[in-house]
mmCIF file of C-alpha atoms in Angstrom:
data_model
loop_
_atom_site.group_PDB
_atom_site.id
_atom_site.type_symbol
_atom_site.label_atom_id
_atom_site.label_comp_id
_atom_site.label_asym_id
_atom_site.label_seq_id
_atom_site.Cartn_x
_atom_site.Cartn_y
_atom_site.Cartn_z
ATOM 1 C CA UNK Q 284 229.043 49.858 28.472
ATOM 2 C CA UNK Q 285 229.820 46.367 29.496
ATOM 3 C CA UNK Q 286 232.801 44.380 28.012
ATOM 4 C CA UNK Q 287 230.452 42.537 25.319
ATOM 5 C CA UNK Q 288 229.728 46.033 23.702
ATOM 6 C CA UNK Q 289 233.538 47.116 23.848
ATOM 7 C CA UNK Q 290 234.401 43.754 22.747
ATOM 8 C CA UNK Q 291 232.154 44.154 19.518
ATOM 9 C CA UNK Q 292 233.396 47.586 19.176
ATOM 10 C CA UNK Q 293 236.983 46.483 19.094
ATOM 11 C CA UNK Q 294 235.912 43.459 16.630
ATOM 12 C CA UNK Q 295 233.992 44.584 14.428
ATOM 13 C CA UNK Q 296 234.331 46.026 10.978
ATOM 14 C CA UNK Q 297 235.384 49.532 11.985
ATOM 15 C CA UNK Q 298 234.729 52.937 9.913
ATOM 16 C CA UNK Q 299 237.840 54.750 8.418
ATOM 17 C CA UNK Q 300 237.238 57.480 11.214
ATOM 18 C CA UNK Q 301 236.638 55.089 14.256
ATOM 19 C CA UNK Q 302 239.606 52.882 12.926
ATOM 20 C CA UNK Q 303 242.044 56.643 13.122
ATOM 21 C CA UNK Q 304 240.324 56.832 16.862
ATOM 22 C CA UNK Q 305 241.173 53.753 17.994
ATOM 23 C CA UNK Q 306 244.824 53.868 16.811
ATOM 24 C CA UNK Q 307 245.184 57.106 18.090
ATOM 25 C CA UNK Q 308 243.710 56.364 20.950
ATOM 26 C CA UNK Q 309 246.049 52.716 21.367
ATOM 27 C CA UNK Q 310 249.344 54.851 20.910
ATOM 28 C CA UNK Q 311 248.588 57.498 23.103
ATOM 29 C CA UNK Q 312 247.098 55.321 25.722
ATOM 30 C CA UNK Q 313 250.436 53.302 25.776
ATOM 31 C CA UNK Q 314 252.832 56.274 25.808
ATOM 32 C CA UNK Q 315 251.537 58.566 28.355
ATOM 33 C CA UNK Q 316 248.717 56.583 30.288
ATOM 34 C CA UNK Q 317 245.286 56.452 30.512
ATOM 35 C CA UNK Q 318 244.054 58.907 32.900
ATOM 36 C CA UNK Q 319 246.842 61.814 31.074
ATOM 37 C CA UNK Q 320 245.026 61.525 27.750
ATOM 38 C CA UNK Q 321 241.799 62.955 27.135
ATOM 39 C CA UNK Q 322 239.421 62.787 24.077
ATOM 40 C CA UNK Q 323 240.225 65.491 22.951
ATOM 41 C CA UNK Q 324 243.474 64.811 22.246
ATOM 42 C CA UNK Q 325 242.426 61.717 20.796
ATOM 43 C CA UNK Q 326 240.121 63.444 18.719
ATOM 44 C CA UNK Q 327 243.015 65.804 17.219
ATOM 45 C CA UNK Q 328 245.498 63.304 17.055
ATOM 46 C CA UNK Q 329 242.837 61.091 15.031
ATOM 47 C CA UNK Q 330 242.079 64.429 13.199
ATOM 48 C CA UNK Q 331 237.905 63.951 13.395
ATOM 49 C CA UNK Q 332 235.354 65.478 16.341
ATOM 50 C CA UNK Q 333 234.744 64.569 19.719
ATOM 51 C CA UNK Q 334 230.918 63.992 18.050
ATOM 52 C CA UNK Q 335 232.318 61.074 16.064
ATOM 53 C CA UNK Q 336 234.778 59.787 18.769
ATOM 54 C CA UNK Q 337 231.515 59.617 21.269
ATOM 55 C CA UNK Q 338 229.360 58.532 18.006
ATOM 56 C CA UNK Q 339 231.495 55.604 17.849
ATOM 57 C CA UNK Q 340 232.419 54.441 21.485
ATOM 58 C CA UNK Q 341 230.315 55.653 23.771
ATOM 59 C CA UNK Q 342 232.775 56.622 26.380
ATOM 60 C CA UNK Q 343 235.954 57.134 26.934
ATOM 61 C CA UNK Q 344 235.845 54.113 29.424
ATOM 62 C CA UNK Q 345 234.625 51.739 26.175
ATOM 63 C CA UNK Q 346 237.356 53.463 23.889
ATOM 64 C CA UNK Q 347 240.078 52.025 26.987
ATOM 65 C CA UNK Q 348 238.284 48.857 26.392
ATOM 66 C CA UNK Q 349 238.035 48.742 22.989
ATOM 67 C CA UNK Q 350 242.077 49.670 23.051
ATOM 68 C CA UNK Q 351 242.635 46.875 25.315
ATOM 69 C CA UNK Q 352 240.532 43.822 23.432
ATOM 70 C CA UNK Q 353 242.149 44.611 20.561
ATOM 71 C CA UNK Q 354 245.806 44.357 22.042
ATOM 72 C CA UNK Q 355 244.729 41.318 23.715
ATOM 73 C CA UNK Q 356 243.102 40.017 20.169
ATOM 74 C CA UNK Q 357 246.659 40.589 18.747
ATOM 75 C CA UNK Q 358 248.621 38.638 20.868
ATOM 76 C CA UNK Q 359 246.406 35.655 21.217
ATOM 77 C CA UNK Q 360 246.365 35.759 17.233
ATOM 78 C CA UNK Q 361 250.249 36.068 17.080
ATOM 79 C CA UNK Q 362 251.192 33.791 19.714
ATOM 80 C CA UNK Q 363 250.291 30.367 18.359
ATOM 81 C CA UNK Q 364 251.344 30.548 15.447
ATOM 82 C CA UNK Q 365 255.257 30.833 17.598
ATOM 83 C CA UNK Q 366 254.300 27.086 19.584
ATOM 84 C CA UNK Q 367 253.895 26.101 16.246
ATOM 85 C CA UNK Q 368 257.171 27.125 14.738
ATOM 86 C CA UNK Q 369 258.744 25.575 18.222
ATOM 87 C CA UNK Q 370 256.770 22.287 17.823
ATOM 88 C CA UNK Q 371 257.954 21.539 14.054
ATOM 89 C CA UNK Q 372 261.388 22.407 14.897
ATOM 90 C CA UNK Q 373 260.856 20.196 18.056
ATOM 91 C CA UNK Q 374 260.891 16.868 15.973
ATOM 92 C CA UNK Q 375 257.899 14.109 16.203
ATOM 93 C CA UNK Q 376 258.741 13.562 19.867
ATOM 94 C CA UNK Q 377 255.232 13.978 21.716
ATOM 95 C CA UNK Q 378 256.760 14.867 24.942
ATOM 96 C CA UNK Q 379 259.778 17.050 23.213
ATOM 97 C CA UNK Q 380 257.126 19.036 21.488
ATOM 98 C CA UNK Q 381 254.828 19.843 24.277
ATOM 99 C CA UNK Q 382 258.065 21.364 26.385
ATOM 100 C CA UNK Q 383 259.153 22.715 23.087
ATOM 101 C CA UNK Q 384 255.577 25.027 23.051
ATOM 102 C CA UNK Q 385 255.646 25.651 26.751
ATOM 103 C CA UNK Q 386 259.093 27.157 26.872
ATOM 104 C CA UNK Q 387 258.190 28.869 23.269
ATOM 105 C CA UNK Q 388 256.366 30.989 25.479
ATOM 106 C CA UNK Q 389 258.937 32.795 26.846
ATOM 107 C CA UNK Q 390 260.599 32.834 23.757
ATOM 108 C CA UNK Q 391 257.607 34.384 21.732
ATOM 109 C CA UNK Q 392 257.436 36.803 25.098
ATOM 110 C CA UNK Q 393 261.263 38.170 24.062
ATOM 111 C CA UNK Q 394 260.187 39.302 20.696
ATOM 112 C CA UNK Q 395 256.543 40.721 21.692
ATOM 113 C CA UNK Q 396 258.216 42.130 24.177
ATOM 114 C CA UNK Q 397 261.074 44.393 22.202
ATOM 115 C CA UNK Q 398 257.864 45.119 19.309
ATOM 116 C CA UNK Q 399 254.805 45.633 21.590
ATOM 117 C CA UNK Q 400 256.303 46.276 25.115
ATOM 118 C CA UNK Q 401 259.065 48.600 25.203
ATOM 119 C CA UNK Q 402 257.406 50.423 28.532
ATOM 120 C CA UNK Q 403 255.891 47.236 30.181
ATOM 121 C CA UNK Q 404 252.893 45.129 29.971
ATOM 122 C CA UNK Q 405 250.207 47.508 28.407
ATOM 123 C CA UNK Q 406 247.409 45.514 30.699
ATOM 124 C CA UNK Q 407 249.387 46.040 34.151
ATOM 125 C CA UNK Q 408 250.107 49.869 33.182
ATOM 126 C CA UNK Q 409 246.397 50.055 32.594
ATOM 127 C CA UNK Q 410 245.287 48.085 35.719
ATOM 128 C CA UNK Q 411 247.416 50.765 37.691
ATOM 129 C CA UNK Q 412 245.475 53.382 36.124
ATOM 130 C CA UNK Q 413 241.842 51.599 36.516
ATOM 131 C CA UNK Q 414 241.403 51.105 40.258
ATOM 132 C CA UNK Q 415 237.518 50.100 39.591
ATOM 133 C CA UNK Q 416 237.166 46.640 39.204
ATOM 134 C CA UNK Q 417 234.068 46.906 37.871
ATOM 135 C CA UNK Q 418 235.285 49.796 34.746
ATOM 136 C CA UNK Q 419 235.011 47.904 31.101
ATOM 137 C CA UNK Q 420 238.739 48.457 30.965
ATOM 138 C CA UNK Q 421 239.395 46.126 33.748
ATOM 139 C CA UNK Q 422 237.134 43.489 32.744
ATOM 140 C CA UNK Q 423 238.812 43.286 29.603
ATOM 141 C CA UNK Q 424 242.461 43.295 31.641
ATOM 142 C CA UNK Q 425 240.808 40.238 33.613
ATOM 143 C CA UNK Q 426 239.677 38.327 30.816
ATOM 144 C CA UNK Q 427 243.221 38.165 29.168
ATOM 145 C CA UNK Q 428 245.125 37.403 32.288
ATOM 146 C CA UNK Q 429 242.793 34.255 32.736
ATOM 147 C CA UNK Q 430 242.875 33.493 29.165
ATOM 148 C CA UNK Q 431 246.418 33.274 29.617
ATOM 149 C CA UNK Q 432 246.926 31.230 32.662
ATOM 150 C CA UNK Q 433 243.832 28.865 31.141
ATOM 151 C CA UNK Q 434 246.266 28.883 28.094
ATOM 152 C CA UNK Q 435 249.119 27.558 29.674
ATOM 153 C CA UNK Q 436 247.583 25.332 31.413
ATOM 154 C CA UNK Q 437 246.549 23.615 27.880
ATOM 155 C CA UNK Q 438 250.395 23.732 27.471
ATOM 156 C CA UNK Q 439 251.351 22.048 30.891
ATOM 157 C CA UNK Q 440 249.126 19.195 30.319
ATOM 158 C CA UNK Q 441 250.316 18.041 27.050
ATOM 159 C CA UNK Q 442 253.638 17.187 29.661
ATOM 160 C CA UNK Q 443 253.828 14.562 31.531
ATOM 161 C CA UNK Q 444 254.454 16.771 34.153
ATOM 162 C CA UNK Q 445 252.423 15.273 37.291
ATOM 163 C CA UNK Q 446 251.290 18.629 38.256
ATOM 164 C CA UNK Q 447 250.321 20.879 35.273
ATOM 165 C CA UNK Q 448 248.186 23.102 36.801
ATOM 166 C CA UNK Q 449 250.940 24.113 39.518
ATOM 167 C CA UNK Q 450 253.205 24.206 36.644
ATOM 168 C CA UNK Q 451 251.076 26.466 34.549
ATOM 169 C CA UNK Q 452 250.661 28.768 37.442
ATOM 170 C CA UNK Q 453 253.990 29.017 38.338
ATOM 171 C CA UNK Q 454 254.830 29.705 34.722
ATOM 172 C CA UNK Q 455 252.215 32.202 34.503
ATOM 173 C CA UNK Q 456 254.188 33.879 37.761
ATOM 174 C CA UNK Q 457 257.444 33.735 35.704
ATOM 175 C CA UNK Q 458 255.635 35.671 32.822
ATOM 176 C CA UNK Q 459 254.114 38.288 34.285
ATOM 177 C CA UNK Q 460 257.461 39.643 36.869
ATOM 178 C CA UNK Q 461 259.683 39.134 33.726
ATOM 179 C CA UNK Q 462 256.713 41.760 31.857
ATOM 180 C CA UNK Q 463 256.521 43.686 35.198
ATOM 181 C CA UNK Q 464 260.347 44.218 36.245
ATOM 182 C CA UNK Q 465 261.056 44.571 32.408
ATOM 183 C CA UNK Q 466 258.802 47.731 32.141
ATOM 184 C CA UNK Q 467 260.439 48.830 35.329
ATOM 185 C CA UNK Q 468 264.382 48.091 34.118
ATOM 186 C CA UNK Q 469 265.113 46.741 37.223
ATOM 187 C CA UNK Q 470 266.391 43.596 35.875
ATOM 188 C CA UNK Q 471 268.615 42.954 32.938
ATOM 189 C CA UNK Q 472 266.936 40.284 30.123
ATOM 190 C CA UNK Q 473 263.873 39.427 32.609
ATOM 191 C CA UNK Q 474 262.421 37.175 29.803
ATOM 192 C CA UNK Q 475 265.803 35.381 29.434
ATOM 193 C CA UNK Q 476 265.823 35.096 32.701
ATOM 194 C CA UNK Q 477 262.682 34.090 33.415
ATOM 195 C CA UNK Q 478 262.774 31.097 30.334
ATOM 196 C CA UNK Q 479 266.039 29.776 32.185
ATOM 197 C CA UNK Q 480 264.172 29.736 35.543
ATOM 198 C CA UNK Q 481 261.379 27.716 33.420
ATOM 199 C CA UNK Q 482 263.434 25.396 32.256
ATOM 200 C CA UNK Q 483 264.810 25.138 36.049
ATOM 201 C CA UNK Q 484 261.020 24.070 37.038
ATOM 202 C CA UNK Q 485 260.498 21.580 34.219
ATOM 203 C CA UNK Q 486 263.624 19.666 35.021
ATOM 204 C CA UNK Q 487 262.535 19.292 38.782
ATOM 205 C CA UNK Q 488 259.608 17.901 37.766
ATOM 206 C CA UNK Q 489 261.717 15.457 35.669
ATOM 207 C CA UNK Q 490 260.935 17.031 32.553
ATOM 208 C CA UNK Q 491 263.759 17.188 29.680
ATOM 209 C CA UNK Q 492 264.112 20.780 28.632
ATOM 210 C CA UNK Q 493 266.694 23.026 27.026
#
């Protein structure tokens, strides 16, 4: 199933039993990985039969993606609503309200983080697991990683930063080892750190930033 199926399974208007699958199916996923959970676990822990699980996904490989889109879905719902709440508080500056949603970022990052991502960036675990580039899982994992870069990329050129795209991707860096080494624990605050080496690259572009 390719990742316009899984996409409309994780979309669309879901029955009371697919809607237990999928959640059961999200928090296991996270928790113990992929390739450890089968559907029949999935199937008890949603408390239906395999029948329906397969009835309603297809595959296991769809239910991954379906698990996936919908995470994604969450986040890119969530997250602009935070630039927002950065921009008002940023005053009617133009320029102090574009750096005010870039570096909200990093800030919405901290609190996603400690809610959604207490064992690491639920994409990269999954990528680990998913070596096939071509599985409907890793299409989906794709998808958001571009959607974010494209994202901040948006951001960076509301600056007047001379080089946005550079920017963006160097931001984009900055979010993904902060979600990496954070899963890991190999680095104390990675998102603070990682908003305080932002800042660092605005203000050598020239770039007023706090």
């Amino acid at each position: 199933m390719g990742s316009e199926a899984t996409g409309a399974a994780g979309r669309a208007a879901l029955t009371p039993g697919a809607r237990r699958v999928l959640d059961a199916a999200a928090e296991l996923f996270y928790e113990r990985g992929i390739n450890a959970v089968g559907v029949d676990l999935i199937a008890q822990r949603a408390q239906v039969t395999k029948k329906t699980l397969y009835d309603r996904f297809g595959s296991k490989e769809a239910l991954v993606a379906a698990y996936l889109r919908e995470r994604d879905e969450r986040w890119r719902r969530w997250l602009p609503a935070r630039l927002d709440e950065a921009a008002r508080a940023a005053g009617p500056d133009p320029e102090a309200v574009a750096i005010a949603r870039v570096l909200a970022t990093f800030d919405a990052l901290e609190v996603w983080t400690r809610r959604e991502n207490p064992r690491g960036c639920g994409f990269v675990n999954a990528a680990a697991e998913l070596p096939d580039l071509t599985h409907p899982g890793r299409v989906v994992i794709a998808e958001q990683k571009r959607w974010f870069r494209d994202y901040l990329r948006e951001l960076c050129r509301a600056t007047p930063a001379s080089d946005p795209d550079d920017l963006a991707d160097e931001l984009a860096l900055l979010h993904e080892g902060a979600m990496v080494l954070g899963g890991l624990d190999a680095v104390a605050e990675p998102v603070t750190l990682a908003r305080r080496l932002a800042v660092r690259a605005l203000t050598q572009r020239g770039l007023p930033a706090a």
